[in-house]
Short mmCIF file of N, CA, C and O in Angstrom, two decimals:
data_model
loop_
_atom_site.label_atom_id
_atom_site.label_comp_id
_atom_site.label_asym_id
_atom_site.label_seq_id
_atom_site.Cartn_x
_atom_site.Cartn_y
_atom_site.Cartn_z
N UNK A 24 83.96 118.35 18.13
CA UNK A 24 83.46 117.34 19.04
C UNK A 24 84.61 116.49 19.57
O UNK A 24 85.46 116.24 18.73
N UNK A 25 84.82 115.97 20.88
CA UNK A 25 85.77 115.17 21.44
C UNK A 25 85.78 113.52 20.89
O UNK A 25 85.08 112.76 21.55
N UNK A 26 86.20 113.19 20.24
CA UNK A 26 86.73 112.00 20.16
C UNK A 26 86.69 110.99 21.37
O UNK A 26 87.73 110.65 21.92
N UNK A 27 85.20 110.41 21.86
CA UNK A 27 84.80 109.89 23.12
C UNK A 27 84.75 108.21 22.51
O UNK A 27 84.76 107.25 23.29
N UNK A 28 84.71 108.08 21.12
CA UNK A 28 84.70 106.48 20.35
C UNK A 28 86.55 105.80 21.10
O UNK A 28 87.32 106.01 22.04
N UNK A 29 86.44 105.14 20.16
CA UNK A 29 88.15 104.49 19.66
C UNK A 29 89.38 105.35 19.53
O UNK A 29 89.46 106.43 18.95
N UNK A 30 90.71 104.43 20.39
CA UNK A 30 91.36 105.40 20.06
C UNK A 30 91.99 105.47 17.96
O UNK A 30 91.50 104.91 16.98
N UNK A 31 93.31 106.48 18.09
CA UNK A 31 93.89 106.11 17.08
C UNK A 31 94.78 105.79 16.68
O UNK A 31 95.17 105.75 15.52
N UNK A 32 95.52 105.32 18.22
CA UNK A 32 96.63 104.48 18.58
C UNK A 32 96.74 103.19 18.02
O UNK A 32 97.63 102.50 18.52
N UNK A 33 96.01 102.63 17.04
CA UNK A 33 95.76 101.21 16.04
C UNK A 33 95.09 100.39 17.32
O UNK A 33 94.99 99.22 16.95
N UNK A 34 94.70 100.51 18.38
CA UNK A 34 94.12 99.84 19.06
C UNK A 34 92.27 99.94 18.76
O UNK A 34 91.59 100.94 18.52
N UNK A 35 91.87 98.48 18.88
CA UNK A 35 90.72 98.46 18.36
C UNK A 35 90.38 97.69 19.78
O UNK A 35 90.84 96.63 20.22
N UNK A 36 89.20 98.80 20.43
CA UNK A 36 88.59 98.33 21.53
C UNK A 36 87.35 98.53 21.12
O UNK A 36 87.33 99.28 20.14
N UNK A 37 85.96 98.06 21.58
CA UNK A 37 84.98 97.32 21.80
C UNK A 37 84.11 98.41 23.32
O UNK A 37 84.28 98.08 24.49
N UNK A 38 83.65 99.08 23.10
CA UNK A 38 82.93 99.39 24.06
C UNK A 38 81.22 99.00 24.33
O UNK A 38 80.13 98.83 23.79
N UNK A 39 81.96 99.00 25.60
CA UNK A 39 80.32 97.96 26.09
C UNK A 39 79.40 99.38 26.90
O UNK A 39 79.90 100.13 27.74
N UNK A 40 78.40 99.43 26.53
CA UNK A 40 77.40 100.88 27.42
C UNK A 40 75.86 100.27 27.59
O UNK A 40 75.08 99.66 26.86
N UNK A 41 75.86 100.83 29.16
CA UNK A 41 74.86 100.81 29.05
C UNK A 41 73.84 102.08 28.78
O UNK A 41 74.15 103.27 28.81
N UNK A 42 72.31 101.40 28.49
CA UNK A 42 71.64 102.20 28.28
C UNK A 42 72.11 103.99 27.52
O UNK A 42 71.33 104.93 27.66
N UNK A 43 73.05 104.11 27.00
CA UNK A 43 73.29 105.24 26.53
C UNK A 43 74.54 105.22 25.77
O UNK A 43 75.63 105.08 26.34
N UNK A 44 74.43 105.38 24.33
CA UNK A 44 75.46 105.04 23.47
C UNK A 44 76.70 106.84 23.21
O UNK A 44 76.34 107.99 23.48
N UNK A 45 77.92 106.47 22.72
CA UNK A 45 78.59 107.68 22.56
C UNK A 45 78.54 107.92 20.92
O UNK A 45 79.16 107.51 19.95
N UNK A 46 77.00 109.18 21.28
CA UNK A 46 76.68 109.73 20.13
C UNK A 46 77.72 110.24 19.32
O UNK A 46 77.55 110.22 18.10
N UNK A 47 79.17 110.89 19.97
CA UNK A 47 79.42 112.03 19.67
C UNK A 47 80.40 110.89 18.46
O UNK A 47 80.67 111.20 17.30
N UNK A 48 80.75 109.65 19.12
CA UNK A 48 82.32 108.98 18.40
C UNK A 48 81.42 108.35 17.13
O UNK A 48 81.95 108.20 16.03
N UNK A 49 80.03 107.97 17.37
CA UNK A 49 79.51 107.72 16.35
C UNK A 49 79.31 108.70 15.37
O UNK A 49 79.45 108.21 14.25
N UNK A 50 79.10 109.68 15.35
CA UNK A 50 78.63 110.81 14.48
C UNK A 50 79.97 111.64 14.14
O UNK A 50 79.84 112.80 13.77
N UNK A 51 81.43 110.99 14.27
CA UNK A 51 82.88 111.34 14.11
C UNK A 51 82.57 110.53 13.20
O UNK A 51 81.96 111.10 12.30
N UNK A 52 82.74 109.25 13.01
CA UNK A 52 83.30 107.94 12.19
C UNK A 52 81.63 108.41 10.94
O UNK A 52 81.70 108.16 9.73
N UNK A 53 80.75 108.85 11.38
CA UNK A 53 79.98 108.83 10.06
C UNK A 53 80.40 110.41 9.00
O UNK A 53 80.53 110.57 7.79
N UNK A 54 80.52 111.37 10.27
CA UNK A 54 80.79 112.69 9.39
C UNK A 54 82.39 112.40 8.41
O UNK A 54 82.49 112.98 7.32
N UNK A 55 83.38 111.64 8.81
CA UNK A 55 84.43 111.18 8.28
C UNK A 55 83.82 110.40 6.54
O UNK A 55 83.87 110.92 5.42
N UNK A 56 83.32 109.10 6.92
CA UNK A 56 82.84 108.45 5.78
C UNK A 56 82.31 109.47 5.14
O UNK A 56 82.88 109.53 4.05
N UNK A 57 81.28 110.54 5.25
CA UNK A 57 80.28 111.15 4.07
C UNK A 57 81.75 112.11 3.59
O UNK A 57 81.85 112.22 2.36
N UNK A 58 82.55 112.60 4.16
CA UNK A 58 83.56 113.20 3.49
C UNK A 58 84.35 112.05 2.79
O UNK A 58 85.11 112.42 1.89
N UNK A 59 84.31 111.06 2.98
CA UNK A 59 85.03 110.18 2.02
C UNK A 59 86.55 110.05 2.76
O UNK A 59 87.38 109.40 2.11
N UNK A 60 87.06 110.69 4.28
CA UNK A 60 87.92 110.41 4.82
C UNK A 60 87.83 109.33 5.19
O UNK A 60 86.75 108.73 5.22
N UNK A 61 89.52 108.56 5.74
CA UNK A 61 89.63 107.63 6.67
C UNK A 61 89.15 107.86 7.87
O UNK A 61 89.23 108.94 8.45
N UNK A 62 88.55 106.67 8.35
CA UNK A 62 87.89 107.07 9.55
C UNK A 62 88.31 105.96 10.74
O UNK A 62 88.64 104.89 10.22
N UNK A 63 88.38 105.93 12.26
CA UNK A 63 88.56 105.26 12.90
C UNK A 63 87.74 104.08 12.98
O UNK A 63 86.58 104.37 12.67
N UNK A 64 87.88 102.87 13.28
CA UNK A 64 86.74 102.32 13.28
C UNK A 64 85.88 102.44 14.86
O UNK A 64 86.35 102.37 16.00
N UNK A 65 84.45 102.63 14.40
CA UNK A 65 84.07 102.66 16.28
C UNK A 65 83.14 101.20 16.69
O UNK A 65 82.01 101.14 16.21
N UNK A 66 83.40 100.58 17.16
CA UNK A 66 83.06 99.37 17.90
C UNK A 66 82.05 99.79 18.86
O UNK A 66 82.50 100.59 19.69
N UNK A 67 80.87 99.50 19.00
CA UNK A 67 80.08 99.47 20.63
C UNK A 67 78.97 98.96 20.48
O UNK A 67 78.42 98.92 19.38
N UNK A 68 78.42 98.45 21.65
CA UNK A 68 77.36 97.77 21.94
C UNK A 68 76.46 98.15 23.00
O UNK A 68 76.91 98.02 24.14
N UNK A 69 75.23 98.63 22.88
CA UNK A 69 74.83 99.49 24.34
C UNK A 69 73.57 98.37 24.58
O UNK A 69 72.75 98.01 23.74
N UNK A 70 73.66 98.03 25.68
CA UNK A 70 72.70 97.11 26.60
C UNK A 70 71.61 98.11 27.10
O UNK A 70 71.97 99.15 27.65
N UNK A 71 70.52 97.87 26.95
CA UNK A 71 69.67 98.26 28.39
C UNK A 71 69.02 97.25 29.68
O UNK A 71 68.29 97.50 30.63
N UNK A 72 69.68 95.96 29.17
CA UNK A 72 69.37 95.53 30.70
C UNK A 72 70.51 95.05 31.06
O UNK A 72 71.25 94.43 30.29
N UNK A 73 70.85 95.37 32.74
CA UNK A 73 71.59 95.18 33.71
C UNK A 73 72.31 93.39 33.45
O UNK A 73 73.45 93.06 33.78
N UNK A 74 71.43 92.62 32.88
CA UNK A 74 71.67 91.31 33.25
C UNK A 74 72.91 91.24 31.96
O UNK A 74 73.89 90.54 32.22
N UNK A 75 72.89 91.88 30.69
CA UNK A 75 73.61 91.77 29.53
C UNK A 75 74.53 92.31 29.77
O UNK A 75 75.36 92.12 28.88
N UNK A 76 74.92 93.02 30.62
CA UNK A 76 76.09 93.65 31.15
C UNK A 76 76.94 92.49 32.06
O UNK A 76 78.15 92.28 32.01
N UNK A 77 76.11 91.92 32.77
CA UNK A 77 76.08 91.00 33.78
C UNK A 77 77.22 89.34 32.93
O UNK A 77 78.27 88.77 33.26
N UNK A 78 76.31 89.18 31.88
CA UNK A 78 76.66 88.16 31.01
C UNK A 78 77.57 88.43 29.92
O UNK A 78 77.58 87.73 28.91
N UNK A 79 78.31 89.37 30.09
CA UNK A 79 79.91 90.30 29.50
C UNK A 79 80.74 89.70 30.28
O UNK A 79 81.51 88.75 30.14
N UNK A 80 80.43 90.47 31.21
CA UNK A 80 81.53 90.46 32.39
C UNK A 80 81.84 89.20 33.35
O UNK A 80 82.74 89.15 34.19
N UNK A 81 80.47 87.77 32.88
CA UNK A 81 80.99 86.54 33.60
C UNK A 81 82.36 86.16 33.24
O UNK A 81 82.81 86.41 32.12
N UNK A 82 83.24 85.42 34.38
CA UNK A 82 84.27 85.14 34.51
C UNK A 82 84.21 84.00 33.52
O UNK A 82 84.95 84.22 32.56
N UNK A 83 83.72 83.11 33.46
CA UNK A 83 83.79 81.88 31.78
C UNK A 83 83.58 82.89 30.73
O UNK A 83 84.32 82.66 29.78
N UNK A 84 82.78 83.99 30.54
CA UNK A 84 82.64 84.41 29.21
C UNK A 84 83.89 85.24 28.85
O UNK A 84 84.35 85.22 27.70
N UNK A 85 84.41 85.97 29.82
CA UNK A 85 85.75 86.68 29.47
C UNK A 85 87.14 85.87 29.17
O UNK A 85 88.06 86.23 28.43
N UNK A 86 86.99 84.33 30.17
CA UNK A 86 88.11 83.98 29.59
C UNK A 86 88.32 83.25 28.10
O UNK A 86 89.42 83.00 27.58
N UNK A 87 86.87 82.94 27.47
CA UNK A 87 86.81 82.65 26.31
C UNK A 87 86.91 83.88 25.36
O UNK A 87 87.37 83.77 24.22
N UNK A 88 86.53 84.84 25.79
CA UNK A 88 86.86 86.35 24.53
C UNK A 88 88.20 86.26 24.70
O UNK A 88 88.80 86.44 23.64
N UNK A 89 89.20 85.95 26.08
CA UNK A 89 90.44 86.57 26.40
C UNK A 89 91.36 85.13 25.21
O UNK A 89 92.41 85.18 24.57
N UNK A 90 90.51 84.20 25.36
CA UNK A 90 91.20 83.12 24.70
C UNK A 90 91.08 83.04 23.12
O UNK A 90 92.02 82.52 22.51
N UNK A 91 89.84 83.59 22.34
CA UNK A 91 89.82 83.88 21.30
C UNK A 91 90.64 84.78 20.69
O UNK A 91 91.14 84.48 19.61
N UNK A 92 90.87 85.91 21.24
CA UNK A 92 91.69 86.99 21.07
C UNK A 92 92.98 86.98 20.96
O UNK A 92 93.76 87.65 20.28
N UNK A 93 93.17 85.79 22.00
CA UNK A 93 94.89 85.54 22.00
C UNK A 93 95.30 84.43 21.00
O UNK A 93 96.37 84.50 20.38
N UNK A 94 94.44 83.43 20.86
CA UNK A 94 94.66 82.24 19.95
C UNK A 94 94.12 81.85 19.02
O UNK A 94 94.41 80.85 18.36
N UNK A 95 92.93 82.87 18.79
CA UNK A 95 92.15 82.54 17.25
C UNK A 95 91.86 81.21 16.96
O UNK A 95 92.02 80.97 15.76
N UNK A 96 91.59 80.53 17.43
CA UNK A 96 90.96 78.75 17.31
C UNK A 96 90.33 78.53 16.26
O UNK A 96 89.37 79.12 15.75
N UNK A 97 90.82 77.79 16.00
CA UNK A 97 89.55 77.45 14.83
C UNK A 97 88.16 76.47 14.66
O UNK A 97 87.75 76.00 13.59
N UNK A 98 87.64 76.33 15.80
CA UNK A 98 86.90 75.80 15.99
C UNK A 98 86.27 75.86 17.48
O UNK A 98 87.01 76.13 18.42
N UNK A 99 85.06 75.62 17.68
CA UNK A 99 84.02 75.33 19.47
C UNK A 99 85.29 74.60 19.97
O UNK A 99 86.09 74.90 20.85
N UNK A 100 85.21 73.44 19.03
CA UNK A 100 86.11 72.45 19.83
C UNK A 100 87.74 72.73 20.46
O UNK A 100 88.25 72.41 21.53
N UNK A 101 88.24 73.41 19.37
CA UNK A 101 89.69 73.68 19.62
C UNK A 101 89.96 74.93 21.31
O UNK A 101 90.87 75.10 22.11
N UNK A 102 88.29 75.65 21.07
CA UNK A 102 88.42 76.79 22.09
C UNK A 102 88.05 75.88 23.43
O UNK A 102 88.56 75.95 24.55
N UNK A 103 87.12 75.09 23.00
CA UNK A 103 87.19 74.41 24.37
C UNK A 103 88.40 73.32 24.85
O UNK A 103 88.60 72.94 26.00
N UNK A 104 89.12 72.96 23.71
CA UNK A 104 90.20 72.14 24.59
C UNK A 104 91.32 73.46 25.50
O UNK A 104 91.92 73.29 26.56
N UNK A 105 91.27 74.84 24.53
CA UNK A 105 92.34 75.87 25.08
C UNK A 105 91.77 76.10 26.45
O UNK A 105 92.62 76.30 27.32
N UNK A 106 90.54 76.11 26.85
CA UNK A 106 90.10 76.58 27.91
C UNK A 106 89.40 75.03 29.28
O UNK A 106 88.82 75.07 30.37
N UNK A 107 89.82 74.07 28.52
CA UNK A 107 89.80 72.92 29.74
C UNK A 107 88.34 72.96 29.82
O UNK A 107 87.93 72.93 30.98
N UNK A 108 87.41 73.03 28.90
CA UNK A 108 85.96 72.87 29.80
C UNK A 108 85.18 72.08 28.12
O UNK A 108 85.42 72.13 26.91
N UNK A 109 84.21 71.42 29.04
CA UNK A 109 83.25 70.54 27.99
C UNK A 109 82.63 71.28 26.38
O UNK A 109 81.91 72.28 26.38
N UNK A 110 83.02 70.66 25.28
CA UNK A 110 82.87 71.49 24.08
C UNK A 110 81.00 71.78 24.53
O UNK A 110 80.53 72.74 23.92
N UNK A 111 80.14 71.18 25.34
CA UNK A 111 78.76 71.74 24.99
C UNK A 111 78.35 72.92 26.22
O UNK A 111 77.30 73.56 26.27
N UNK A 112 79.56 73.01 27.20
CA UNK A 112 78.99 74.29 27.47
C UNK A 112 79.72 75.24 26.96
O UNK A 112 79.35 76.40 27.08
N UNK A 113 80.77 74.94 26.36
CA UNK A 113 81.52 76.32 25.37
C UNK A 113 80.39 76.68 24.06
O UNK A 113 79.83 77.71 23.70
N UNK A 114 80.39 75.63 23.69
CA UNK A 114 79.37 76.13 22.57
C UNK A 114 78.32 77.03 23.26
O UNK A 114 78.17 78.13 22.71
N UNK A 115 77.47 76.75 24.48
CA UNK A 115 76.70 77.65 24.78
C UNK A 115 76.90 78.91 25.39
O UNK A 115 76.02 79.73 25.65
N UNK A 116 77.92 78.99 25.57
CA UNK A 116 78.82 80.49 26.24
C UNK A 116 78.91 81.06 24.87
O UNK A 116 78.44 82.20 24.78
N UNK A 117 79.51 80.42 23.51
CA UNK A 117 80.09 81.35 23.00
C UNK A 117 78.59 81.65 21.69
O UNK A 117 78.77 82.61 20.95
N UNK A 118 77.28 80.86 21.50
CA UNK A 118 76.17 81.65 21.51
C UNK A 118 75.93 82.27 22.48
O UNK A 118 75.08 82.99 21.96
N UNK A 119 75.98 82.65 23.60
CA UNK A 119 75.76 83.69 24.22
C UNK A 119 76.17 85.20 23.68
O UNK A 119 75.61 86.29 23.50
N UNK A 120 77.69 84.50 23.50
CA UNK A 120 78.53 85.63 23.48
C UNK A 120 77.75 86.29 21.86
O UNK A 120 77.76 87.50 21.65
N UNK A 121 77.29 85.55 21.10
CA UNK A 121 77.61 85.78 19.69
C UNK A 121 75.99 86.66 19.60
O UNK A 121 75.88 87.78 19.09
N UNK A 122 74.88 85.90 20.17
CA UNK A 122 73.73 87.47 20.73
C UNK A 122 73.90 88.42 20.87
O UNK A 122 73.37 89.39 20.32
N UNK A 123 75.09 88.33 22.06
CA UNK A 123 75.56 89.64 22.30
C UNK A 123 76.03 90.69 21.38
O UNK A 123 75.87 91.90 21.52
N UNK A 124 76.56 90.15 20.52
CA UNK A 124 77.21 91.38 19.49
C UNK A 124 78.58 90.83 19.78
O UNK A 124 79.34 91.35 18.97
N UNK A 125 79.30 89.92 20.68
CA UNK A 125 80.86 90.42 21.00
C UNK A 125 81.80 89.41 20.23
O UNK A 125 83.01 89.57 20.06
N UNK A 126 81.16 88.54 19.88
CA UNK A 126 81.86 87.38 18.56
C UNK A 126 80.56 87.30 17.45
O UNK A 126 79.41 87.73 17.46
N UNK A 127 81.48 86.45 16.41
CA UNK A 127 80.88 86.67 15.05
C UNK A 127 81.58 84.35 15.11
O UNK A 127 82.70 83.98 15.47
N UNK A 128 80.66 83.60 14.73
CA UNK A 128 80.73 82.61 14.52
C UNK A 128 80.48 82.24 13.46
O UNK A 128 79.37 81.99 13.00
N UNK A 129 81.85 82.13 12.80
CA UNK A 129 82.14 81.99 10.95
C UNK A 129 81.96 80.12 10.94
O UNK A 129 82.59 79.22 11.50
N UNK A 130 80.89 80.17 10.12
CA UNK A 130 80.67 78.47 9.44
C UNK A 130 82.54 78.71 8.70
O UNK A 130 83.03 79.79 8.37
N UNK A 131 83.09 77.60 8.65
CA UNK A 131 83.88 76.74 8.26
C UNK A 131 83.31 75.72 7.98
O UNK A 131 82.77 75.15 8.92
N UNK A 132 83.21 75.12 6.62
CA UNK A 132 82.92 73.74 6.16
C UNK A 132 81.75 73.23 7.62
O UNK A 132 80.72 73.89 7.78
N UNK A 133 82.03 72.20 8.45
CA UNK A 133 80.85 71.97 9.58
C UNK A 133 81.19 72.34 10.27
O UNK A 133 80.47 72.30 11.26
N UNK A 134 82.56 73.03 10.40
CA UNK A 134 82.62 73.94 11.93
C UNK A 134 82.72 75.17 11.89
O UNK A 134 83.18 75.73 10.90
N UNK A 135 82.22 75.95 13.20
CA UNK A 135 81.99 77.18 13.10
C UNK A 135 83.30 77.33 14.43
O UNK A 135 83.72 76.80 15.46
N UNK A 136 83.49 78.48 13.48
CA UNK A 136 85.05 79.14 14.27
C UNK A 136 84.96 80.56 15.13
O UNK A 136 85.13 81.64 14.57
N UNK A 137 84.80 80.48 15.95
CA UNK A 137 85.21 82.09 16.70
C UNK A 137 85.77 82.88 16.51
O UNK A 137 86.97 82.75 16.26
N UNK A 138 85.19 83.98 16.53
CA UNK A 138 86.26 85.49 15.80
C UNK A 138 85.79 86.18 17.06
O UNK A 138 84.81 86.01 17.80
N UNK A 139 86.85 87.04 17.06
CA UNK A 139 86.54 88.77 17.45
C UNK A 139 87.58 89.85 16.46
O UNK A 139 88.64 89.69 15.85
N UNK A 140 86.74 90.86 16.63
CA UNK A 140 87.48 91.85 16.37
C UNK A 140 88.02 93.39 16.73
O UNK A 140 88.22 94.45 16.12
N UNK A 141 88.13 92.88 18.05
CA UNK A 141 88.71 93.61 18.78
C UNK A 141 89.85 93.43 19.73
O UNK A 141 90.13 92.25 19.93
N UNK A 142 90.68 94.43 20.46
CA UNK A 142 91.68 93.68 21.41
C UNK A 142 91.38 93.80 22.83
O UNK A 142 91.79 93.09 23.75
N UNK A 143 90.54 94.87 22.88
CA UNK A 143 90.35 95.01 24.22
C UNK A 143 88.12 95.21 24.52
O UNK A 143 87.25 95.12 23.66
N UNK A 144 87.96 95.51 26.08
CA UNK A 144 86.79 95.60 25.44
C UNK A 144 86.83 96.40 27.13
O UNK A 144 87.29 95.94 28.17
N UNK A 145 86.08 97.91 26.85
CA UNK A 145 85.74 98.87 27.99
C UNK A 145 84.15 98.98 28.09
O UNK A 145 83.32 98.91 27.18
N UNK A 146 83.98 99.16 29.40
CA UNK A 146 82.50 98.71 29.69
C UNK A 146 82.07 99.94 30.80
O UNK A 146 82.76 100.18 31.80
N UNK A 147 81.14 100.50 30.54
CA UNK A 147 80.80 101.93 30.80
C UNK A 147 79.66 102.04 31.48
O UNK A 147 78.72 102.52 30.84
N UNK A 148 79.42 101.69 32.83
CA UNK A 148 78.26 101.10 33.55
C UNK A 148 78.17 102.33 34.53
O UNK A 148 78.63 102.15 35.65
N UNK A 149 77.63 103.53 34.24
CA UNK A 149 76.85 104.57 35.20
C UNK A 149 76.64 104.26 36.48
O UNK A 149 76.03 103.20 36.67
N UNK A 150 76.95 104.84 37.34
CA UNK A 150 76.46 104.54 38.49
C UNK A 150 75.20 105.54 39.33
O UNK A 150 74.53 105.23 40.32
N UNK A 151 75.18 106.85 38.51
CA UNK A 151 73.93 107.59 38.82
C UNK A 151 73.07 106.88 38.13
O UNK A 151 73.35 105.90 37.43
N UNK A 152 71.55 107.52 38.36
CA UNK A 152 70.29 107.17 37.42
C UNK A 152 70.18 108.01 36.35
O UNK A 152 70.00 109.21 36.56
N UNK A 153 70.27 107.55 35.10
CA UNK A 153 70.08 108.06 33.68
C UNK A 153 69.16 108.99 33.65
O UNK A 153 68.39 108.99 34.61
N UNK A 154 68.97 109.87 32.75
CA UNK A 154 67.17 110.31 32.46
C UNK A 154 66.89 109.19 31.81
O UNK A 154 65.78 108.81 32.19
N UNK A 155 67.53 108.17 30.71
CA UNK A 155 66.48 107.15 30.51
C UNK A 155 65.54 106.57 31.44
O UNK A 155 64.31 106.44 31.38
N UNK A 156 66.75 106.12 32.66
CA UNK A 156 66.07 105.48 33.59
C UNK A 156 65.08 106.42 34.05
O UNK A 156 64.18 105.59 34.06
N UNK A 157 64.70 107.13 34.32
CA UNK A 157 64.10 108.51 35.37
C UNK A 157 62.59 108.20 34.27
O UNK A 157 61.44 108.09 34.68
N UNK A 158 62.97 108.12 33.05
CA UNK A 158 61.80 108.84 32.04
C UNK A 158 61.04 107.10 31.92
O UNK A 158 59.81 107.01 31.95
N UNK A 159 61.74 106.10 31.81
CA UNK A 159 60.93 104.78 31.93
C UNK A 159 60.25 104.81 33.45
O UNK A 159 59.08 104.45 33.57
N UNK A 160 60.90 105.16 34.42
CA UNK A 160 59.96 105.10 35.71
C UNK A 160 58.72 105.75 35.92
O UNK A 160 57.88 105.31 36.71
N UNK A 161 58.54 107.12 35.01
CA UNK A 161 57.70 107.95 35.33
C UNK A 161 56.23 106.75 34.33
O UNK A 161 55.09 106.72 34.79
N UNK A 162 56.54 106.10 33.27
CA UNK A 162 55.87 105.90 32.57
C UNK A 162 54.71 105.27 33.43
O UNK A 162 53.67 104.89 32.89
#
C-alpha cells in the first residue's frame, strides 16, 4: 500500500480531509503497531461539513496555530498578547480551534495553555463530487 499518511522525513503534519479519510496511511500506522513495529505517527481530521473546513482555514485561526507552533505560549493570555488581539476573542478562536481536533488546551494550575502537535497542517478539499456526496443526495 502507498504511504498516502505522514511523511518520514521527522516532519509531523496534520492533515485536514474532507468528507473522506486516508484509509490506506491509517491502516499502515495500525498494521505497524499489531506487528509491534515503529510506526509513523498519522495525524488527521476529516470534516464533513464545508463550514469546518471553512473555520481551519480563517485567517485569525491560522495565525494563532502559526503562533502556537512557533512560540508555544503558555497561556490564552500570553497567545493573545503574541498576536495583538483581545484575550476574549482569542480564547474563543482557540475553543474553536480545540473542537476542532487542531489544539489540545492543557489546564496549567488556572491557566490553560495551547499546544499543538504538529508543524505543518495539509488540507485536502476535493473539488469533484464524492460518492459520499452523490449517495447523501440520492437519500
Amino acid at each position: 500500500m502507498a504511504n498516502t499518511g505522514n511523511s518520514t522525513d521527522g516532519d509531523r503534519t496534520m492533515y485536514v480531509r474532507f468528507q473522506q479519510g486516508d484509509e490506506d496511511g491509517l491502516r499502515d500506522a495500525l498494521s505497524d503497531l499489531d506487528r509491534d513495529e515503529t510506526t509513523t505517527p498519522h495525524f488527521e481530521v476529516v470534516f464533513d461539513d464545508p463550514d469546518d473546513i471553512h473555520r481551519v482555514t480563517r485567517p485569525k485561526n491560522l495565525e494563532l496555530l502559526r503562533t502556537i507552533a512557533q512560540f508555544e505560549p503558555e497561556s490564552i493570555r500570553e497567545t493573545a498578547r503574541l498576536v495583538d488581539r483581545d484575550v476574549r476573542q482569542v480564547h474563543t478562536n482557540l475553543e474553536e480551534l480545540a473542537d476542532l481536533h487542531l489544539i489540545e488546551l492543557e489546564q496549567d494550575g488556572r491557566r490553560k495553555r495551547p499546544t499543538v502537535w504538529y508543524e505543518t497542517i495539509e488540507v485536502d478539499l476535493p473539488l469533484s463530487e464524492s460518492d459520499v456526496s452523490r449517495d447523501r443526495a440520492n437519500v
